[in-house]
């Protein structure tokens, strides 16, 4: 590659599609993606790259890099002068990557695109830094509480929780010792506790519910947007779910997104805060 600045295309709330400054015309384009082939999303992204390769007359190398490793690989690669041309990333990485000089503004290209208005203004605002658009919206994945109807029906529950206190009560009703050994095989709820991209994504909405924000701008400067009391309230909520009410398995302390999603899919947990990808 002859240029090291990066274009980023954002997948708001969950993923970000990072487009790095393309190489010279006719050269090979390298793309990093955590979405491996064999899944609906992975296959769709891969097909887009192949369609582009065919129409542009270039070779595209589609390299699968896990979410947990991707940011470090991009950062270390950039420092060493070895970065891909395109990559999917998480939106919360934007400021970190911009601060080290990786991002290439694409404001002019976006403003000249005749379909820009098809995207809500909030998306463009979320990927604008110091007046420059540094990413391109790729996908929106809203988060919400999902629950297994089969386990709800079995436990005689008709409606999901609306408050933290409801989650304690309903989660306890969903706990189940299936084989009678005195231990739960099914738990009411689950969350990610490992050092994993999903963990802060789950934590932040709970922080919002206390009235806090991650950061806030005061007199042109960014400041911490929450108090120690607000953060402690969320940590106490996590503690109570696992240890006081015992509706989250203790092994969840080591769960990343893959382990939690599999726990839900297999019926080990009845509820989780998750996204539409779980439909598949």
PDB file of C-alpha atoms in Angstrom:
ATOM      1  CA  UNK A   1       0.000   0.000   0.000  1.00  0.00           C
ATOM      2  CA  UNK A   2       1.173   3.471  -0.829  1.00  0.00           C
ATOM      3  CA  UNK A   3      -1.071   5.394   1.585  1.00  0.00           C
ATOM      4  CA  UNK A   4      -1.780   4.712   5.229  1.00  0.00           C
ATOM      5  CA  UNK A   5      -4.741   6.971   5.997  1.00  0.00           C
ATOM      6  CA  UNK A   6      -8.001   5.160   6.510  1.00  0.00           C
ATOM      7  CA  UNK A   7     -11.568   5.552   5.371  1.00  0.00           C
ATOM      8  CA  UNK A   8     -14.068   4.142   7.832  1.00  0.00           C
ATOM      9  CA  UNK A   9     -17.590   2.996   7.118  1.00  0.00           C
ATOM     10  CA  UNK A  10     -19.692   2.729  10.243  1.00  0.00           C
ATOM     11  CA  UNK A  11     -22.067   0.031  11.354  1.00  0.00           C
ATOM     12  CA  UNK A  12     -23.877   2.080  13.986  1.00  0.00           C
ATOM     13  CA  UNK A  13     -24.296   0.617  17.509  1.00  0.00           C
ATOM     14  CA  UNK A  14     -22.700  -2.701  16.717  1.00  0.00           C
ATOM     15  CA  UNK A  15     -20.288  -2.716  13.851  1.00  0.00           C
ATOM     16  CA  UNK A  16     -18.346  -0.269  11.820  1.00  0.00           C
ATOM     17  CA  UNK A  17     -17.282  -0.763   8.257  1.00  0.00           C
ATOM     18  CA  UNK A  18     -13.771   0.659   8.098  1.00  0.00           C
ATOM     19  CA  UNK A  19     -12.722   1.642   4.624  1.00  0.00           C
ATOM     20  CA  UNK A  20      -9.049   2.432   4.457  1.00  0.00           C
ATOM     21  CA  UNK A  21      -7.652   4.604   1.718  1.00  0.00           C
ATOM     22  CA  UNK A  22      -7.628   2.346  -1.305  1.00  0.00           C
ATOM     23  CA  UNK A  23      -4.398   1.362  -2.975  1.00  0.00           C
ATOM     24  CA  UNK A  24      -3.391   2.491  -6.429  1.00  0.00           C
ATOM     25  CA  UNK A  25      -5.830   1.464  -9.160  1.00  0.00           C
ATOM     26  CA  UNK A  26      -5.317  -2.069 -10.326  1.00  0.00           C
ATOM     27  CA  UNK A  27      -3.524  -3.259  -7.187  1.00  0.00           C
ATOM     28  CA  UNK A  28      -4.745  -5.808  -4.699  1.00  0.00           C
ATOM     29  CA  UNK A  29      -7.215  -4.620  -2.060  1.00  0.00           C
ATOM     30  CA  UNK A  30      -7.111  -6.231   1.388  1.00  0.00           C
ATOM     31  CA  UNK A  31     -10.233  -6.351   3.531  1.00  0.00           C
ATOM     32  CA  UNK A  32     -10.481  -7.373   7.195  1.00  0.00           C
ATOM     33  CA  UNK A  33     -13.826  -8.711   8.370  1.00  0.00           C
ATOM     34  CA  UNK A  34     -14.893 -10.428  11.597  1.00  0.00           C
ATOM     35  CA  UNK A  35     -17.817 -11.870   9.656  1.00  0.00           C
ATOM     36  CA  UNK A  36     -16.699 -15.236   8.367  1.00  0.00           C
ATOM     37  CA  UNK A  37     -18.376 -16.906   5.447  1.00  0.00           C
ATOM     38  CA  UNK A  38     -21.109 -19.378   6.270  1.00  0.00           C
ATOM     39  CA  UNK A  39     -23.335 -16.835   8.057  1.00  0.00           C
ATOM     40  CA  UNK A  40     -25.975 -14.633   6.385  1.00  0.00           C
ATOM     41  CA  UNK A  41     -24.063 -11.432   7.168  1.00  0.00           C
ATOM     42  CA  UNK A  42     -20.648 -12.870   6.367  1.00  0.00           C
ATOM     43  CA  UNK A  43     -21.837 -14.247   3.046  1.00  0.00           C
ATOM     44  CA  UNK A  44     -23.513 -10.940   2.157  1.00  0.00           C
ATOM     45  CA  UNK A  45     -20.408  -8.874   2.940  1.00  0.00           C
ATOM     46  CA  UNK A  46     -18.194 -11.283   1.052  1.00  0.00           C
ATOM     47  CA  UNK A  47     -20.485 -11.142  -1.987  1.00  0.00           C
ATOM     48  CA  UNK A  48     -20.353  -7.337  -1.998  1.00  0.00           C
ATOM     49  CA  UNK A  49     -16.553  -7.474  -2.053  1.00  0.00           C
ATOM     50  CA  UNK A  50     -16.583  -9.903  -4.952  1.00  0.00           C
ATOM     51  CA  UNK A  51     -19.103  -7.830  -6.904  1.00  0.00           C
ATOM     52  CA  UNK A  52     -16.914  -4.772  -6.360  1.00  0.00           C
ATOM     53  CA  UNK A  53     -13.800  -6.660  -7.409  1.00  0.00           C
ATOM     54  CA  UNK A  54     -15.470  -7.728 -10.642  1.00  0.00           C
ATOM     55  CA  UNK A  55     -16.846  -4.284 -11.494  1.00  0.00           C
ATOM     56  CA  UNK A  56     -13.615  -2.441 -10.593  1.00  0.00           C
ATOM     57  CA  UNK A  57     -11.280  -4.976 -12.130  1.00  0.00           C
ATOM     58  CA  UNK A  58      -9.204  -5.477  -8.981  1.00  0.00           C
ATOM     59  CA  UNK A  59      -8.347  -8.376  -6.710  1.00  0.00           C
ATOM     60  CA  UNK A  60      -9.882  -8.326  -3.211  1.00  0.00           C
ATOM     61  CA  UNK A  61      -8.442 -10.443  -0.413  1.00  0.00           C
ATOM     62  CA  UNK A  62     -11.131 -11.132   2.216  1.00  0.00           C
ATOM     63  CA  UNK A  63      -9.385 -11.882   5.517  1.00  0.00           C
ATOM     64  CA  UNK A  64     -11.372 -12.935   8.597  1.00  0.00           C
ATOM     65  CA  UNK A  65     -10.129 -11.342  11.862  1.00  0.00           C
ATOM     66  CA  UNK A  66     -12.107 -11.841  15.086  1.00  0.00           C
ATOM     67  CA  UNK A  67     -13.668  -8.870  16.857  1.00  0.00           C
ATOM     68  CA  UNK A  68     -11.516  -9.399  19.932  1.00  0.00           C
ATOM     69  CA  UNK A  69      -8.293  -9.136  17.925  1.00  0.00           C
ATOM     70  CA  UNK A  70      -9.266  -6.673  15.224  1.00  0.00           C
ATOM     71  CA  UNK A  71      -8.613  -3.329  16.882  1.00  0.00           C
ATOM     72  CA  UNK A  72      -5.145  -4.321  18.100  1.00  0.00           C
ATOM     73  CA  UNK A  73      -4.284  -5.740  14.702  1.00  0.00           C
ATOM     74  CA  UNK A  74      -5.324  -2.517  12.981  1.00  0.00           C
ATOM     75  CA  UNK A  75      -3.476  -0.301  15.458  1.00  0.00           C
ATOM     76  CA  UNK A  76      -0.273  -2.319  15.504  1.00  0.00           C
ATOM     77  CA  UNK A  77      -0.422  -2.790  11.751  1.00  0.00           C
ATOM     78  CA  UNK A  78      -0.812   0.952  11.223  1.00  0.00           C
ATOM     79  CA  UNK A  79       2.220   1.669  13.379  1.00  0.00           C
ATOM     80  CA  UNK A  80       4.195  -0.813  11.322  1.00  0.00           C
ATOM     81  CA  UNK A  81       2.881   0.399   7.978  1.00  0.00           C
ATOM     82  CA  UNK A  82       0.802  -2.706   7.266  1.00  0.00           C
ATOM     83  CA  UNK A  83      -2.934  -2.034   7.242  1.00  0.00           C
ATOM     84  CA  UNK A  84      -5.755  -3.320   5.056  1.00  0.00           C
ATOM     85  CA  UNK A  85      -7.674  -1.184   2.601  1.00  0.00           C
ATOM     86  CA  UNK A  86     -11.084  -2.035   4.046  1.00  0.00           C
ATOM     87  CA  UNK A  87     -12.212  -3.381   7.408  1.00  0.00           C
ATOM     88  CA  UNK A  88     -15.301  -3.796   9.519  1.00  0.00           C
ATOM     89  CA  UNK A  89     -14.836  -2.157  12.919  1.00  0.00           C
ATOM     90  CA  UNK A  90     -16.873  -1.120  15.944  1.00  0.00           C
ATOM     91  CA  UNK A  91     -18.125   2.490  16.107  1.00  0.00           C
ATOM     92  CA  UNK A  92     -16.645   3.125  19.541  1.00  0.00           C
ATOM     93  CA  UNK A  93     -13.180   2.768  18.024  1.00  0.00           C
ATOM     94  CA  UNK A  94     -13.567   5.841  15.812  1.00  0.00           C
ATOM     95  CA  UNK A  95     -12.026   8.403  18.171  1.00  0.00           C
ATOM     96  CA  UNK A  96      -9.114   6.153  19.116  1.00  0.00           C
ATOM     97  CA  UNK A  97      -8.268   5.508  15.480  1.00  0.00           C
ATOM     98  CA  UNK A  98      -8.705   9.163  14.587  1.00  0.00           C
ATOM     99  CA  UNK A  99      -6.435  10.276  17.419  1.00  0.00           C
ATOM    100  CA  UNK A 100      -3.525   8.271  16.025  1.00  0.00           C
ATOM    101  CA  UNK A 101      -4.068   9.700  12.552  1.00  0.00           C
ATOM    102  CA  UNK A 102      -5.557   6.667  10.857  1.00  0.00           C
ATOM    103  CA  UNK A 103      -8.751   8.182   9.477  1.00  0.00           C
ATOM    104  CA  UNK A 104      -9.150   9.818   6.107  1.00  0.00           C
ATOM    105  CA  UNK A 105     -12.017  12.331   5.895  1.00  0.00           C
ATOM    106  CA  UNK A 106     -14.593  11.497   3.221  1.00  0.00           C
ATOM    107  CA  UNK A 107     -16.832  14.529   3.664  1.00  0.00           C
ATOM    108  CA  UNK A 108     -16.535  15.667   0.049  1.00  0.00           C
ATOM    109  CA  UNK A 109     -17.302  12.225  -1.345  1.00  0.00           C
ATOM    110  CA  UNK A 110     -20.314  11.746   0.945  1.00  0.00           C
ATOM    111  CA  UNK A 111     -21.765  15.184   0.256  1.00  0.00           C
ATOM    112  CA  UNK A 112     -21.571  14.580  -3.484  1.00  0.00           C
ATOM    113  CA  UNK A 113     -23.372  11.223  -3.197  1.00  0.00           C
ATOM    114  CA  UNK A 114     -26.965  11.530  -4.397  1.00  0.00           C
ATOM    115  CA  UNK A 115     -28.280   8.988  -1.877  1.00  0.00           C
ATOM    116  CA  UNK A 116     -26.848  10.608   1.247  1.00  0.00           C
ATOM    117  CA  UNK A 117     -30.294  11.753   2.383  1.00  0.00           C
ATOM    118  CA  UNK A 118     -31.463   8.151   2.507  1.00  0.00           C
ATOM    119  CA  UNK A 119     -29.607   7.902   5.827  1.00  0.00           C
ATOM    120  CA  UNK A 120     -30.896   9.656   8.970  1.00  0.00           C
ATOM    121  CA  UNK A 121     -28.910  12.731  10.007  1.00  0.00           C
ATOM    122  CA  UNK A 122     -28.161  11.065  13.345  1.00  0.00           C
ATOM    123  CA  UNK A 123     -25.994   8.510  11.550  1.00  0.00           C
ATOM    124  CA  UNK A 124     -23.838  11.155   9.897  1.00  0.00           C
ATOM    125  CA  UNK A 125     -23.566  13.034  13.183  1.00  0.00           C
ATOM    126  CA  UNK A 126     -22.291   9.889  14.889  1.00  0.00           C
ATOM    127  CA  UNK A 127     -19.463   9.463  12.404  1.00  0.00           C
ATOM    128  CA  UNK A 128     -18.407  13.102  12.177  1.00  0.00           C
ATOM    129  CA  UNK A 129     -15.307  14.250  14.057  1.00  0.00           C
ATOM    130  CA  UNK A 130     -14.290  17.924  14.126  1.00  0.00           C
ATOM    131  CA  UNK A 131     -16.612  18.679  11.241  1.00  0.00           C
ATOM    132  CA  UNK A 132     -15.330  15.877   8.995  1.00  0.00           C
ATOM    133  CA  UNK A 133     -17.175  12.678   8.084  1.00  0.00           C
ATOM    134  CA  UNK A 134     -14.722   9.855   8.717  1.00  0.00           C
ATOM    135  CA  UNK A 135     -16.967   6.858   8.154  1.00  0.00           C
ATOM    136  CA  UNK A 136     -19.834   5.537   6.106  1.00  0.00           C
ATOM    137  CA  UNK A 137     -23.001   3.967   7.567  1.00  0.00           C
ATOM    138  CA  UNK A 138     -23.147   0.287   6.779  1.00  0.00           C
ATOM    139  CA  UNK A 139     -25.726  -1.265   9.074  1.00  0.00           C
ATOM    140  CA  UNK A 140     -27.944  -0.380  12.021  1.00  0.00           C
ATOM    141  CA  UNK A 141     -28.483  -3.007  14.686  1.00  0.00           C
ATOM    142  CA  UNK A 142     -30.830  -1.819  17.443  1.00  0.00           C
ATOM    143  CA  UNK A 143     -30.393  -3.532  20.815  1.00  0.00           C
ATOM    144  CA  UNK A 144     -33.164  -4.742  23.054  1.00  0.00           C
ATOM    145  CA  UNK A 145     -34.135  -7.371  25.575  1.00  0.00           C
ATOM    146  CA  UNK A 146     -34.795 -10.655  23.799  1.00  0.00           C
ATOM    147  CA  UNK A 147     -36.336 -13.689  25.443  1.00  0.00           C
ATOM    148  CA  UNK A 148     -37.137 -17.288  24.630  1.00  0.00           C
ATOM    149  CA  UNK A 149     -40.890 -17.829  24.355  1.00  0.00           C
ATOM    150  CA  UNK A 150     -40.531 -21.548  25.026  1.00  0.00           C
ATOM    151  CA  UNK A 151     -38.916 -20.946  28.414  1.00  0.00           C
ATOM    152  CA  UNK A 152     -41.365 -18.139  29.224  1.00  0.00           C
ATOM    153  CA  UNK A 153     -44.301 -20.446  28.517  1.00  0.00           C
ATOM    154  CA  UNK A 154     -42.823 -23.257  30.577  1.00  0.00           C
ATOM    155  CA  UNK A 155     -42.319 -20.897  33.538  1.00  0.00           C
ATOM    156  CA  UNK A 156     -45.819 -19.406  33.165  1.00  0.00           C
ATOM    157  CA  UNK A 157     -44.560 -15.905  32.345  1.00  0.00           C
ATOM    158  CA  UNK A 158     -46.657 -13.790  29.999  1.00  0.00           C
ATOM    159  CA  UNK A 159     -44.666 -10.547  29.641  1.00  0.00           C
ATOM    160  CA  UNK A 160     -40.994  -9.471  29.788  1.00  0.00           C
ATOM    161  CA  UNK A 161     -39.581  -7.232  32.545  1.00  0.00           C
ATOM    162  CA  UNK A 162     -39.816  -3.448  32.294  1.00  0.00           C
ATOM    163  CA  UNK A 163     -37.578  -2.453  35.230  1.00  0.00           C
ATOM    164  CA  UNK A 164     -34.430  -3.745  36.866  1.00  0.00           C
ATOM    165  CA  UNK A 165     -36.502  -5.009  39.795  1.00  0.00           C
ATOM    166  CA  UNK A 166     -38.753  -6.923  37.383  1.00  0.00           C
ATOM    167  CA  UNK A 167     -35.697  -8.566  35.858  1.00  0.00           C
ATOM    168  CA  UNK A 168     -34.702  -9.947  39.250  1.00  0.00           C
ATOM    169  CA  UNK A 169     -38.161 -11.443  39.823  1.00  0.00           C
ATOM    170  CA  UNK A 170     -38.821 -12.809  36.354  1.00  0.00           C
ATOM    171  CA  UNK A 171     -35.246 -14.063  36.027  1.00  0.00           C
ATOM    172  CA  UNK A 172     -35.635 -16.041  39.253  1.00  0.00           C
ATOM    173  CA  UNK A 173     -38.809 -17.676  37.934  1.00  0.00           C
ATOM    174  CA  UNK A 174     -36.959 -18.733  34.798  1.00  0.00           C
ATOM    175  CA  UNK A 175     -34.104 -20.381  36.701  1.00  0.00           C
ATOM    176  CA  UNK A 176     -34.483 -24.141  36.392  1.00  0.00           C
ATOM    177  CA  UNK A 177     -32.795 -27.197  37.898  1.00  0.00           C
ATOM    178  CA  UNK A 178     -33.604 -29.507  35.023  1.00  0.00           C
ATOM    179  CA  UNK A 179     -31.980 -32.728  36.268  1.00  0.00           C
ATOM    180  CA  UNK A 180     -32.590 -32.304  39.985  1.00  0.00           C
ATOM    181  CA  UNK A 181     -28.942 -32.120  41.012  1.00  0.00           C
ATOM    182  CA  UNK A 182     -29.448 -28.939  43.031  1.00  0.00           C
ATOM    183  CA  UNK A 183     -27.872 -26.666  40.417  1.00  0.00           C
ATOM    184  CA  UNK A 184     -29.448 -24.568  37.721  1.00  0.00           C
ATOM    185  CA  UNK A 185     -29.014 -25.709  34.148  1.00  0.00           C
ATOM    186  CA  UNK A 186     -31.140 -22.807  32.876  1.00  0.00           C
ATOM    187  CA  UNK A 187     -30.717 -19.238  34.116  1.00  0.00           C
ATOM    188  CA  UNK A 188     -33.055 -16.313  33.680  1.00  0.00           C
ATOM    189  CA  UNK A 189     -30.568 -13.837  32.223  1.00  0.00           C
ATOM    190  CA  UNK A 190     -27.047 -13.462  30.895  1.00  0.00           C
ATOM    191  CA  UNK A 191     -24.481 -10.771  30.152  1.00  0.00           C
ATOM    192  CA  UNK A 192     -20.884 -10.500  28.991  1.00  0.00           C
ATOM    193  CA  UNK A 193     -18.241 -10.098  31.680  1.00  0.00           C
ATOM    194  CA  UNK A 194     -15.027 -10.766  29.778  1.00  0.00           C
ATOM    195  CA  UNK A 195     -12.720  -8.244  28.129  1.00  0.00           C
ATOM    196  CA  UNK A 196     -14.767  -8.273  24.955  1.00  0.00           C
ATOM    197  CA  UNK A 197     -16.308  -5.669  22.607  1.00  0.00           C
ATOM    198  CA  UNK A 198     -19.819  -6.609  23.732  1.00  0.00           C
ATOM    199  CA  UNK A 199     -19.163  -5.968  27.439  1.00  0.00           C
ATOM    200  CA  UNK A 200     -19.051  -2.129  27.328  1.00  0.00           C
ATOM    201  CA  UNK A 201     -21.835  -2.121  24.732  1.00  0.00           C
ATOM    202  CA  UNK A 202     -24.088  -3.787  27.296  1.00  0.00           C
ATOM    203  CA  UNK A 203     -22.864  -1.648  30.189  1.00  0.00           C
ATOM    204  CA  UNK A 204     -23.419   1.754  28.573  1.00  0.00           C
ATOM    205  CA  UNK A 205     -27.247   1.557  28.194  1.00  0.00           C
ATOM    206  CA  UNK A 206     -27.538   0.693  31.892  1.00  0.00           C
ATOM    207  CA  UNK A 207     -25.399   3.738  32.656  1.00  0.00           C
ATOM    208  CA  UNK A 208     -27.756   5.855  30.559  1.00  0.00           C
ATOM    209  CA  UNK A 209     -30.648   4.558  32.643  1.00  0.00           C
ATOM    210  CA  UNK A 210     -29.047   6.108  35.736  1.00  0.00           C
ATOM    211  CA  UNK A 211     -28.977   9.481  33.990  1.00  0.00           C
ATOM    212  CA  UNK A 212     -25.285   9.312  33.156  1.00  0.00           C
ATOM    213  CA  UNK A 213     -23.404   9.707  29.886  1.00  0.00           C
ATOM    214  CA  UNK A 214     -19.992   8.409  28.928  1.00  0.00           C
ATOM    215  CA  UNK A 215     -18.736  11.915  28.219  1.00  0.00           C
ATOM    216  CA  UNK A 216     -20.174  15.404  27.961  1.00  0.00           C
ATOM    217  CA  UNK A 217     -18.838  18.576  26.389  1.00  0.00           C
ATOM    218  CA  UNK A 218     -18.436  21.540  28.721  1.00  0.00           C
ATOM    219  CA  UNK A 219     -17.038  24.845  27.426  1.00  0.00           C
ATOM    220  CA  UNK A 220     -15.589  23.104  24.393  1.00  0.00           C
ATOM    221  CA  UNK A 221     -13.859  20.388  26.397  1.00  0.00           C
ATOM    222  CA  UNK A 222     -14.836  16.757  26.905  1.00  0.00           C
ATOM    223  CA  UNK A 223     -15.416  15.620  30.464  1.00  0.00           C
ATOM    224  CA  UNK A 224     -16.530  12.391  32.118  1.00  0.00           C
ATOM    225  CA  UNK A 225     -20.310  12.323  31.855  1.00  0.00           C
ATOM    226  CA  UNK A 226     -21.205  10.153  34.844  1.00  0.00           C
ATOM    227  CA  UNK A 227     -20.632  10.139  38.561  1.00  0.00           C
ATOM    228  CA  UNK A 228     -19.025   7.432  40.676  1.00  0.00           C
ATOM    229  CA  UNK A 229     -22.433   6.862  42.264  1.00  0.00           C
ATOM    230  CA  UNK A 230     -24.049   6.219  38.879  1.00  0.00           C
ATOM    231  CA  UNK A 231     -21.346   3.753  37.842  1.00  0.00           C
ATOM    232  CA  UNK A 232     -21.567   2.009  41.219  1.00  0.00           C
ATOM    233  CA  UNK A 233     -25.308   1.598  40.734  1.00  0.00           C
ATOM    234  CA  UNK A 234     -24.744  -0.328  37.493  1.00  0.00           C
ATOM    235  CA  UNK A 235     -22.010  -2.489  39.017  1.00  0.00           C
ATOM    236  CA  UNK A 236     -24.319  -3.249  41.954  1.00  0.00           C
ATOM    237  CA  UNK A 237     -27.021  -4.230  39.452  1.00  0.00           C
ATOM    238  CA  UNK A 238     -24.607  -6.651  37.782  1.00  0.00           C
ATOM    239  CA  UNK A 239     -23.570  -8.035  41.184  1.00  0.00           C
ATOM    240  CA  UNK A 240     -27.149  -8.505  42.334  1.00  0.00           C
ATOM    241  CA  UNK A 241     -28.114 -10.303  39.134  1.00  0.00           C
ATOM    242  CA  UNK A 242     -25.319 -12.828  39.594  1.00  0.00           C
ATOM    243  CA  UNK A 243     -24.851 -13.206  43.336  1.00  0.00           C
ATOM    244  CA  UNK A 244     -27.903 -11.843  45.176  1.00  0.00           C
ATOM    245  CA  UNK A 245     -30.699 -13.097  42.947  1.00  0.00           C
ATOM    246  CA  UNK A 246     -28.597 -15.703  41.118  1.00  0.00           C
ATOM    247  CA  UNK A 247     -30.328 -15.201  37.760  1.00  0.00           C
ATOM    248  CA  UNK A 248     -27.017 -14.969  35.855  1.00  0.00           C
ATOM    249  CA  UNK A 249     -24.542 -17.882  35.894  1.00  0.00           C
ATOM    250  CA  UNK A 250     -21.208 -17.078  37.514  1.00  0.00           C
ATOM    251  CA  UNK A 251     -19.397 -18.328  34.434  1.00  0.00           C
ATOM    252  CA  UNK A 252     -20.754 -15.250  32.632  1.00  0.00           C
ATOM    253  CA  UNK A 253     -17.843 -13.358  34.194  1.00  0.00           C
ATOM    254  CA  UNK A 254     -15.742 -14.991  31.467  1.00  0.00           C
ATOM    255  CA  UNK A 255     -18.267 -14.733  28.639  1.00  0.00           C
ATOM    256  CA  UNK A 256     -17.564 -12.801  25.481  1.00  0.00           C
ATOM    257  CA  UNK A 257     -20.227 -12.230  22.840  1.00  0.00           C
ATOM    258  CA  UNK A 258     -19.810 -15.658  21.294  1.00  0.00           C
ATOM    259  CA  UNK A 259     -20.286 -17.494  24.580  1.00  0.00           C
ATOM    260  CA  UNK A 260     -23.310 -15.424  25.573  1.00  0.00           C
ATOM    261  CA  UNK A 261     -24.992 -15.713  22.196  1.00  0.00           C
ATOM    262  CA  UNK A 262     -24.459 -19.481  22.238  1.00  0.00           C
ATOM    263  CA  UNK A 263     -25.827 -19.703  25.791  1.00  0.00           C
ATOM    264  CA  UNK A 264     -29.010 -18.009  24.621  1.00  0.00           C
ATOM    265  CA  UNK A 265     -29.295 -20.054  21.443  1.00  0.00           C
ATOM    266  CA  UNK A 266     -28.830 -23.317  23.353  1.00  0.00           C
ATOM    267  CA  UNK A 267     -31.359 -22.417  26.046  1.00  0.00           C
ATOM    268  CA  UNK A 268     -28.890 -22.022  28.907  1.00  0.00           C
ATOM    269  CA  UNK A 269     -30.180 -18.492  29.501  1.00  0.00           C
ATOM    270  CA  UNK A 270     -33.715 -17.306  28.868  1.00  0.00           C
ATOM    271  CA  UNK A 271     -33.053 -13.596  28.295  1.00  0.00           C
ATOM    272  CA  UNK A 272     -30.279 -11.300  27.125  1.00  0.00           C
ATOM    273  CA  UNK A 273     -29.801  -7.820  25.712  1.00  0.00           C
ATOM    274  CA  UNK A 274     -28.964  -8.509  22.112  1.00  0.00           C
ATOM    275  CA  UNK A 275     -29.457  -7.582  18.470  1.00  0.00           C
ATOM    276  CA  UNK A 276     -31.310  -8.781  15.367  1.00  0.00           C
ATOM    277  CA  UNK A 277     -28.433 -11.063  14.326  1.00  0.00           C
ATOM    278  CA  UNK A 278     -29.791 -13.539  16.882  1.00  0.00           C
ATOM    279  CA  UNK A 279     -32.691 -14.174  14.508  1.00  0.00           C
ATOM    280  CA  UNK A 280     -30.323 -16.324  12.488  1.00  0.00           C
TER     281      UNK A 280
END
